[in-house]
GROMACS .gro file of C-alpha atoms in nm:
model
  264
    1UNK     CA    1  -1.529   0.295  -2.622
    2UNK     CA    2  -1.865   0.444  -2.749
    3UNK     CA    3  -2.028   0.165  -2.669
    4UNK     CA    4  -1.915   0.125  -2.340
    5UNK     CA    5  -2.129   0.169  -2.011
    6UNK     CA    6  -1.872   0.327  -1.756
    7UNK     CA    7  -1.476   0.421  -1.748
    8UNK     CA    8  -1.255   0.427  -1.472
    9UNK     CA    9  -1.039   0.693  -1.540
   10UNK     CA   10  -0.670   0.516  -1.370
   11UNK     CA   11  -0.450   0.790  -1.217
   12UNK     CA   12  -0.585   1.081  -1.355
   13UNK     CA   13  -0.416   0.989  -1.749
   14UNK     CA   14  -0.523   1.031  -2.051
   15UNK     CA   15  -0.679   0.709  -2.223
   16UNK     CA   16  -0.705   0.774  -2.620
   17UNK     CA   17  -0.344   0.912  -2.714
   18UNK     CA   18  -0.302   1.178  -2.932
   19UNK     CA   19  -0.674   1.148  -3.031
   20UNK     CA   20  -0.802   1.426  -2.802
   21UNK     CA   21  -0.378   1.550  -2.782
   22UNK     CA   22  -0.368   1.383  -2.410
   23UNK     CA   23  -0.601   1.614  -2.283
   24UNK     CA   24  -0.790   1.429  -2.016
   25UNK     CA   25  -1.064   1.618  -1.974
   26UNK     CA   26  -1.179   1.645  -2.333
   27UNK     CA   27  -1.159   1.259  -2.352
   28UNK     CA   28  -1.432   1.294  -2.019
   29UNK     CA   29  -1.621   1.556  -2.256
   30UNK     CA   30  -1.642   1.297  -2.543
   31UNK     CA   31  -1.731   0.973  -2.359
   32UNK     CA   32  -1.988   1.169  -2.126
   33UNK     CA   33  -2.141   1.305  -2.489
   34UNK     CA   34  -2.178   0.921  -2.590
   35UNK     CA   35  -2.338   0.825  -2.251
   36UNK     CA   36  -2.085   0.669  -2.054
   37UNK     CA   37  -2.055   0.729  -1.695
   38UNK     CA   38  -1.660   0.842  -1.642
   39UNK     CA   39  -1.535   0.799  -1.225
   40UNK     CA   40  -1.152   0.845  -1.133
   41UNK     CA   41  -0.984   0.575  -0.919
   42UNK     CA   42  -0.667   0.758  -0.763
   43UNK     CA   43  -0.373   0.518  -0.699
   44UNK     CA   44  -0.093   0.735  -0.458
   45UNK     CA   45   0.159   0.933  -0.626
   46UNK     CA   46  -0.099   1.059  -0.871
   47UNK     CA   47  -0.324   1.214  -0.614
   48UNK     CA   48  -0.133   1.214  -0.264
   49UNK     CA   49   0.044   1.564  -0.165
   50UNK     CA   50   0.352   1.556  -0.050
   51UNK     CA   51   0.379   1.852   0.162
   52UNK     CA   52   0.067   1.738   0.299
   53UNK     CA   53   0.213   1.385   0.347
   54UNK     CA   54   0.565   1.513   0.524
   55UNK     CA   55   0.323   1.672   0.793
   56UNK     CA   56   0.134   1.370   0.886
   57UNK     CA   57   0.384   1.157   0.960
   58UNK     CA   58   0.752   1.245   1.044
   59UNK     CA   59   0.855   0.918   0.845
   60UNK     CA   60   0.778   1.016   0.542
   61UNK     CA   61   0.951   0.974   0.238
   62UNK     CA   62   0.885   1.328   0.050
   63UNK     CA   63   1.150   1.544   0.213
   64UNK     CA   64   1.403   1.321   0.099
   65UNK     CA   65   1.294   1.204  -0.274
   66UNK     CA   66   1.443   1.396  -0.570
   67UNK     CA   67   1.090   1.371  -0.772
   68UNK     CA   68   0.933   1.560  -0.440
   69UNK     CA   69   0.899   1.897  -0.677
   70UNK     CA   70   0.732   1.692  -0.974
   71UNK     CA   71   0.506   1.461  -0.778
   72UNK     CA   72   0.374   1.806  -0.562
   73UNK     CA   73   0.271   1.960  -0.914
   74UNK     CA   74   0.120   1.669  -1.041
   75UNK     CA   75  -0.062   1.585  -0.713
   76UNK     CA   76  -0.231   1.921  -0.735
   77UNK     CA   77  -0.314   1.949  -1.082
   78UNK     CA   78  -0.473   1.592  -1.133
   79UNK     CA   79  -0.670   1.737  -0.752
   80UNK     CA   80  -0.790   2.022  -0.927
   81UNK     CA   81  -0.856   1.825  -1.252
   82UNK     CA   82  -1.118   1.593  -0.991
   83UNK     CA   83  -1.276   1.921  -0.850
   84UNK     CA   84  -1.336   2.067  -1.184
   85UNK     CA   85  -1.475   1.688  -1.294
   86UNK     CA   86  -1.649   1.666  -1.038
   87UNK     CA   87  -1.685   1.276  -1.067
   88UNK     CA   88  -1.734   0.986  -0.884
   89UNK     CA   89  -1.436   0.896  -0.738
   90UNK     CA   90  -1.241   0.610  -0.589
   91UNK     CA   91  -0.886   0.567  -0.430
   92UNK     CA   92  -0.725   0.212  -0.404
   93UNK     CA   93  -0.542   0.289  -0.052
   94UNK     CA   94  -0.748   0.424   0.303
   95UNK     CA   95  -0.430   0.728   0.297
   96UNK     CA   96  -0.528   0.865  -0.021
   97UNK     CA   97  -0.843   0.997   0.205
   98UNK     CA   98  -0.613   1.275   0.323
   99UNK     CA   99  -0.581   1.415  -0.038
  100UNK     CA  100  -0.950   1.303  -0.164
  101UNK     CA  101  -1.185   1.323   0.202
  102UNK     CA  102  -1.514   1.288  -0.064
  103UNK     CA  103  -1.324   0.948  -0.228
  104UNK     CA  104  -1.478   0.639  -0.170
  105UNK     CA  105  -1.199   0.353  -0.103
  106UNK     CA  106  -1.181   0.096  -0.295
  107UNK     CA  107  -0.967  -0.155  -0.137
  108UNK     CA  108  -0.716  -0.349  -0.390
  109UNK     CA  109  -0.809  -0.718  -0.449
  110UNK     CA  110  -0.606  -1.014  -0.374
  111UNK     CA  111  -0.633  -1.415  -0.478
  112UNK     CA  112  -0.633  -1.545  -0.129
  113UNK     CA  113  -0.671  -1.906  -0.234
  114UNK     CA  114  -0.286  -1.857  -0.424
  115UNK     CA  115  -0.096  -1.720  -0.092
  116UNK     CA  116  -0.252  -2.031   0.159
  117UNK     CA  117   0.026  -2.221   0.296
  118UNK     CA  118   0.041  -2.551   0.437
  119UNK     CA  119   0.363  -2.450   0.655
  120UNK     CA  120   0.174  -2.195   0.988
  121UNK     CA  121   0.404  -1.910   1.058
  122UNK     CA  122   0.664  -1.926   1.426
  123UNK     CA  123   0.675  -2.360   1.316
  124UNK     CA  124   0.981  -2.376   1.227
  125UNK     CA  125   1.296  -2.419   1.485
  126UNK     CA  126   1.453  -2.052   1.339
  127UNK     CA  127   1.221  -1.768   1.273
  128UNK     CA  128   1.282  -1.608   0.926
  129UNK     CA  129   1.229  -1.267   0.824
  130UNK     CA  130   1.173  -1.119   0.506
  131UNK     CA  131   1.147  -0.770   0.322
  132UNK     CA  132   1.044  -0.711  -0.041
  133UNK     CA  133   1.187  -0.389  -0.156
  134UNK     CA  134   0.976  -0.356  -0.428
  135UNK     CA  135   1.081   0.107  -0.389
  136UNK     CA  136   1.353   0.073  -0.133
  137UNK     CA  137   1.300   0.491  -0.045
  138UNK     CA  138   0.955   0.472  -0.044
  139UNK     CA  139   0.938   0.153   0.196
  140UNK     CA  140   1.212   0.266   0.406
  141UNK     CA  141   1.420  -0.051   0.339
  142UNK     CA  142   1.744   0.111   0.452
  143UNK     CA  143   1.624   0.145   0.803
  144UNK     CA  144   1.570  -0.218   0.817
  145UNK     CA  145   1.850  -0.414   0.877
  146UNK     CA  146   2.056  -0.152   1.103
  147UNK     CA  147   1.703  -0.163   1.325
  148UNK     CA  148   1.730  -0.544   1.307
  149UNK     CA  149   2.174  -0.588   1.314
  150UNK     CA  150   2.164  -0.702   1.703
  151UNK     CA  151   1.940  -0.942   1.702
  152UNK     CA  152   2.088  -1.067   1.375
  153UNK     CA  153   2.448  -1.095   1.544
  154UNK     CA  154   2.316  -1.276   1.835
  155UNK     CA  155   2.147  -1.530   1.554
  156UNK     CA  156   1.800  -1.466   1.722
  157UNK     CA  157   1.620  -1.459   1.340
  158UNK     CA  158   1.732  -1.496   0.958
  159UNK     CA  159   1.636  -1.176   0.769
  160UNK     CA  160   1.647  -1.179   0.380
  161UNK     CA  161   1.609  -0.875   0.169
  162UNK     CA  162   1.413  -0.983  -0.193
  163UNK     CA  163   1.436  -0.786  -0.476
  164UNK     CA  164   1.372  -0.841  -0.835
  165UNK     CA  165   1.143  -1.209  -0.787
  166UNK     CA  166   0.873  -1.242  -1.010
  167UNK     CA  167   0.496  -1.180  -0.885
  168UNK     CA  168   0.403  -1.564  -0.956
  169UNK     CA  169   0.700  -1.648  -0.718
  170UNK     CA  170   0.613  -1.476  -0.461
  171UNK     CA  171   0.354  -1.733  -0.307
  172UNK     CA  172   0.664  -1.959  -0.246
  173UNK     CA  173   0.886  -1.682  -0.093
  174UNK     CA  174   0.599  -1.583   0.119
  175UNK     CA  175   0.570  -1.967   0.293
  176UNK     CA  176   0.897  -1.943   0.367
  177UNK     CA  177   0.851  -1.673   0.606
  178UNK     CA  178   0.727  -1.630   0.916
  179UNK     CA  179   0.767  -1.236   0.955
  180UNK     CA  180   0.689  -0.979   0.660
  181UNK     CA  181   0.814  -0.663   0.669
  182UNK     CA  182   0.632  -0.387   0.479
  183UNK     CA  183   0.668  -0.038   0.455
  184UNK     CA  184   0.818   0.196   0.740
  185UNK     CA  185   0.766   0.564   0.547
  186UNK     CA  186   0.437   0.594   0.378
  187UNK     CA  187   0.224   0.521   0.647
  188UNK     CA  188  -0.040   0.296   0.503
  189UNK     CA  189  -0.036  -0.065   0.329
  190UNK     CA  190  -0.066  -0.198  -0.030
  191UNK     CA  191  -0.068  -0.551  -0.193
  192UNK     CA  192   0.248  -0.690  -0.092
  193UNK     CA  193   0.132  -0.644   0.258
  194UNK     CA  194  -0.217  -0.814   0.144
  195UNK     CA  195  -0.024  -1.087   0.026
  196UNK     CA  196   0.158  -1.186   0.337
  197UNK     CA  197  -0.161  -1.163   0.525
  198UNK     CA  198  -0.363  -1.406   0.297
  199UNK     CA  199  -0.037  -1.639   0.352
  200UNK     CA  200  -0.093  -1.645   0.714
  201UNK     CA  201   0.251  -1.430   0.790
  202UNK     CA  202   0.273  -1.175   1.058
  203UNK     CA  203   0.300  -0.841   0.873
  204UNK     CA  204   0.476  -0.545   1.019
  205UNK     CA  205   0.517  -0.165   0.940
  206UNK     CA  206   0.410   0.135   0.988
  207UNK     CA  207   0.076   0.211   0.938
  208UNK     CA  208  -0.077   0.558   1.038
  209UNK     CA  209  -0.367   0.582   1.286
  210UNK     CA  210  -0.633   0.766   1.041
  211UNK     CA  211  -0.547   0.452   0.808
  212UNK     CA  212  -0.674   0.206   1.092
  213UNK     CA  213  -0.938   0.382   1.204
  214UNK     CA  214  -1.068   0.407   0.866
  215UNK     CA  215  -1.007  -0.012   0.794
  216UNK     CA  216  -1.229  -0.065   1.149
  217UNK     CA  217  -1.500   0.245   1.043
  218UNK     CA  218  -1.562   0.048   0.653
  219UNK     CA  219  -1.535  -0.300   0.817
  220UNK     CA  220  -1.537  -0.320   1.135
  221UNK     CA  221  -1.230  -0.546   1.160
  222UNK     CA  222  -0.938  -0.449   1.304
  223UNK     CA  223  -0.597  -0.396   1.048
  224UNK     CA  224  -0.360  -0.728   1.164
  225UNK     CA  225  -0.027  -0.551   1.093
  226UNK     CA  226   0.192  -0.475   1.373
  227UNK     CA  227   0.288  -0.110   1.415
  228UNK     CA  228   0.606  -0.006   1.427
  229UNK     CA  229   0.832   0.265   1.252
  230UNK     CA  230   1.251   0.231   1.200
  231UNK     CA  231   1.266   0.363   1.619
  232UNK     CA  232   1.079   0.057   1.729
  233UNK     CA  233   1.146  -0.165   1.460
  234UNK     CA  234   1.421  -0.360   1.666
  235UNK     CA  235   1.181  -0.362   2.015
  236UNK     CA  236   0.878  -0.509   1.819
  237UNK     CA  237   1.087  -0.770   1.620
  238UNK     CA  238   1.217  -0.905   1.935
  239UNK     CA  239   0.911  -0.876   2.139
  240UNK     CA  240   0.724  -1.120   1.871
  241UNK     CA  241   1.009  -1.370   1.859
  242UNK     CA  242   0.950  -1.365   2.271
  243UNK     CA  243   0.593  -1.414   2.259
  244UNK     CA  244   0.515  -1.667   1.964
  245UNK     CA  245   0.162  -1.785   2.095
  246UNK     CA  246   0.089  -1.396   2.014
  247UNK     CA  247   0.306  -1.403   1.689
  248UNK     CA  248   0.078  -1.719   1.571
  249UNK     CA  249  -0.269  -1.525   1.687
  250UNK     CA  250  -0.153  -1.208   1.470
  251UNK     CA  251  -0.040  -1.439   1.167
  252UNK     CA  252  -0.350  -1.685   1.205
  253UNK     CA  253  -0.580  -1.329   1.148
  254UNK     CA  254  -0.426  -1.261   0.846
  255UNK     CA  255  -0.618  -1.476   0.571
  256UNK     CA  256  -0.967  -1.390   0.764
  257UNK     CA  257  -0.901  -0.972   0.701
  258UNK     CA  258  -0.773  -1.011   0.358
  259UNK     CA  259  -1.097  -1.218   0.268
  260UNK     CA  260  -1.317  -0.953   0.457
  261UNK     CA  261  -1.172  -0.683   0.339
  262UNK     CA  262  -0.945  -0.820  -0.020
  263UNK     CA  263  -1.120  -1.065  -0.176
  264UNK     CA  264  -1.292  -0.815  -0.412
   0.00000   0.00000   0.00000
């Protein structure tokens, strides 16, 4: 590690084991005395407040999630642990800027080229619907299908919940879809949602407004999921199965922001 040029410190943890006894910061004393530059790239849980969270959108996840206490201390501590550092530092989602203003986001990278997909979404006779539950409270995935249950009755879509397929699968279940559904609590959008994009789907969940604007201010393209939150989860579902010449537009914009924005 001495002879490294620069570390990326991952979620504020330790790197070298019981060689500096986990203690973070006298790892960042060690390599900076060897002459490597040390930056922090913040990842969510690690960095993102959860009282702070709960107040920004009324959909989140924190006021409900038994680790709530845990996550709050560790939020702050690794927060002051990146104030005392006073480091370079990165965050891999745009809603981490709530917690770190100063971070610079560094936007997680997807293989576009591995999601394309002969098959264009809204082709097939049926429209199928999909939702990989990947942290069921976290993603809201019990809101789903009771948001979705009349328009499932009447046999107006096929929704699938996925759980447990492998990442190298996931190309295939993503061609079989023609609508993706996210995340409905967090407010913001990670690699699954990436994924569907570069596939050509049309992604939907909810996404908060400070995350878009931010996507547009960085790269002046506009975020192609479709808002919506468990309330209007059922209204927005059916309005895309009414207007499929818009569904296709949305879907077809996918692989375009992923490359702009994802392709590292």
């Amino acid at each position: 590690a001495r002879q490294f040029s620069h570390v990326l410190v991952e979620a504020e943890r330790s790197m070298f084991g019981r060689e500096f006894n986990r203690d973070l910061e006298q790892e960042i004393a060690a390599l900076t005395a060897a002459g490597v530059s040390v930056a922090f790239i913040c990842h969510g849980t690690d960095i993102r407040d959860p009282e702070h969270h709960a107040a920004l959108t009324r959909w989140s996840p924190y006021p409900e999630d038994p680790r709530t206490e845990t996550l709050q201390h560790d939020a702050r501590a690794n927060l002051a642990l990146l104030r005392r550092a006073q480091r370079p530092t990165f965050i891999s989602t745009p809603d981490l800027a709530a917690d770190v203003p100063e971070a610079v986001w560094c936007p997680v990278v997807v293989n576009t080229q591995r999601f394309t997909t002969a098959v264009p979404a809204f082709s097939r006779d049926r429209v199928r619907v999909i939702h990989a539950s990947s942290n069921p409270l976290q993603k809201g995935s019990d809101r789903i299908e009771p948001a979705l249950a009349q328009l499932i009755d009447a046999g107006s879509l096929d929704y699938e919940l996925i759980t447990a397929t492998p990442a190298d699968q996931m190309p295939g279940v993503f061609a079989t879809a023609d609508i993706v559904l996210d995340q409905f609590r967090l407010g913001s959008y990670g690699v699954a949602a990436c994924e569907a994009m570069a596939a050509g789907r049309v992604v939907v969940g909810h996404v908060m407004p400070e995350v878009r604007e931010r996507v547009e201010r960085d790269f002046a393209i506009e975020l192609p999921i479709v808002e919506a939150t468990p309330d209007t989860l059922g209204e927005v579902i059916a309005g895309l199965l009414a207007d499929p010449d818009r569904a296709r537009a949305i879907a077809a914009a996918g692989p375009a922001y992923v490359s702009r924005v994802h392709s590292g």
